[in-house]
CSV table of C-alpha atoms in Angstrom, one decimal:
chain,number,residue,atom,x,y,z
A,1,MET,CA,-0.1,0.2,-0.2
A,2,ASN,CA,0.9,3.4,-0.8
A,3,THR,CA,1.1,6.3,1.1
A,4,LEU,CA,-0.3,10.0,-0.1
A,5,PHE,CA,1.4,13.2,1.3
A,6,ILE,CA,-0.8,15.5,1.2
A,7,SER,CA,0.4,19.3,1.3
A,8,LYS,CA,-0.4,21.7,4.0
A,9,LYS,CA,-2.1,24.0,1.4
A,10,CYS,CA,-4.1,21.3,-0.1
A,11,TYR,CA,-5.2,19.6,3.6
A,12,GLN,CA,-6.2,23.3,4.6
A,13,ASP,CA,-8.9,23.2,1.3
A,14,LEU,CA,-10.0,20.1,2.2
A,15,LEU,CA,-11.1,21.2,5.6
A,16,ASN,CA,-12.4,25.1,4.5
A,17,HIS,CA,-14.5,23.3,1.8
A,18,ALA,CA,-16.3,21.1,4.8
A,19,LYS,CA,-16.8,23.9,7.5
A,20,VAL,CA,-18.2,25.8,5.3
A,21,HIS,CA,-20.4,23.3,3.7
A,22,TYR,CA,-20.9,21.7,7.2
A,23,PRO,CA,-23.2,19.9,7.8
A,24,TYR,CA,-23.8,18.9,4.4
A,25,GLU,CA,-21.8,16.5,2.9
A,26,CYS,CA,-19.0,17.7,0.9
A,27,CYS,CA,-16.7,16.5,-2.1
A,28,GLY,CA,-13.4,17.0,-3.7
A,29,LEU,CA,-11.0,15.5,-5.7
A,30,LEU,CA,-7.2,15.5,-4.9
A,31,SER,CA,-4.4,15.4,-7.9
A,32,GLY,CA,-0.3,16.3,-7.7
A,33,LYS,CA,2.2,14.1,-8.9
A,34,PHE,CA,4.2,10.8,-8.0
A,35,GLU,CA,1.7,10.4,-4.7
A,36,ARG,CA,1.5,14.2,-3.0
A,37,ALA,CA,-1.2,16.0,-3.2
A,38,GLU,CA,-1.2,19.5,-4.0
A,39,HIS,CA,-4.4,20.4,-5.1
A,40,PHE,CA,-8.2,20.3,-3.9
A,41,TRP,CA,-10.7,20.3,-6.4
A,42,ILE,CA,-14.1,21.4,-4.8
A,43,LEU,CA,-17.1,18.8,-6.4
A,44,HIS,CA,-20.2,20.9,-5.7
A,45,ASN,CA,-23.2,18.5,-4.2
A,46,GLN,CA,-25.7,19.3,-5.8
A,47,LEU,CA,-28.7,17.6,-3.7
A,48,LYS,CA,-27.1,19.9,-0.1
A,49,SER,CA,-28.1,17.1,1.9
A,50,SER,CA,-26.2,15.6,5.3
A,51,LYS,CA,-26.4,11.9,3.9
A,52,ARG,CA,-25.3,12.2,0.4
A,53,PHE,CA,-24.1,13.4,-2.7
A,54,LEU,CA,-24.4,14.2,-5.9
A,55,VAL,CA,-22.4,15.7,-8.5
A,56,LYS,CA,-23.1,16.8,-12.1
A,57,PRO,CA,-21.4,14.7,-15.0
A,58,ASP,CA,-20.4,17.7,-16.5
A,59,ASP,CA,-18.9,19.5,-13.6
A,60,LEU,CA,-16.8,16.2,-12.8
A,61,LEU,CA,-15.8,15.8,-16.5
A,62,ASN,CA,-14.5,19.5,-16.5
A,63,VAL,CA,-12.5,19.5,-13.3
A,64,ILE,CA,-10.9,15.9,-15.0
A,65,ASP,CA,-9.9,18.2,-17.8
A,66,GLN,CA,-8.4,20.7,-15.3
A,67,ILE,CA,-6.3,18.5,-13.9
A,68,LYS,CA,-5.1,17.2,-17.3
A,69,HIS,CA,-4.4,20.8,-17.9
A,70,GLN,CA,-1.9,21.2,-15.1
A,71,LYS,CA,0.0,17.9,-16.0
A,72,GLU,CA,-1.4,16.3,-12.7
A,73,GLN,CA,-2.5,13.0,-11.3
A,74,LEU,CA,-6.1,12.6,-10.0
A,75,LEU,CA,-4.8,10.7,-7.0
A,76,ALA,CA,-7.9,10.3,-4.8
A,77,ASN,CA,-11.4,11.8,-4.0
A,78,PHE,CA,-12.9,12.5,-0.4
A,79,ILE,CA,-15.9,12.6,1.1
A,80,LEU,CA,-16.5,14.4,4.0
A,81,THR,CA,-19.6,14.5,5.9
A,82,HIS,CA,-18.6,14.6,9.7
A,83,ILE,CA,-15.6,16.9,10.4
A,84,ARG,CA,-17.0,17.1,14.6
A,85,THR,CA,-13.6,15.0,14.9
A,86,ALA,CA,-10.0,15.6,14.1
A,87,LEU,CA,-8.2,14.0,11.3
A,88,LEU,CA,-5.3,11.6,12.0
A,89,GLN,CA,-3.6,12.1,8.6
A,90,ARG,CA,-1.1,15.5,9.4
A,91,PRO,CA,0.3,17.7,6.6
A,92,ILE,CA,3.6,17.7,5.2
């Protein structure tokens, strides 16, 4: 199993997105190179629900195109629901 390293800025962007949209479920993609995430890409929850998430297919494809344009790789997707507890991973 490989380790994914998340830059401090990417980590903060991810947390800020979760805090702004709380209590709704939120989602985003992480991109970068060589298992190091440098960018967090926001995907908007069309349902505005705390239990379900729906993203428009065109929105997802647009973000993937932007990642390719940056010459980065899609490394992970995150779905965040409850941020009341501390995250276990620390940014590097």
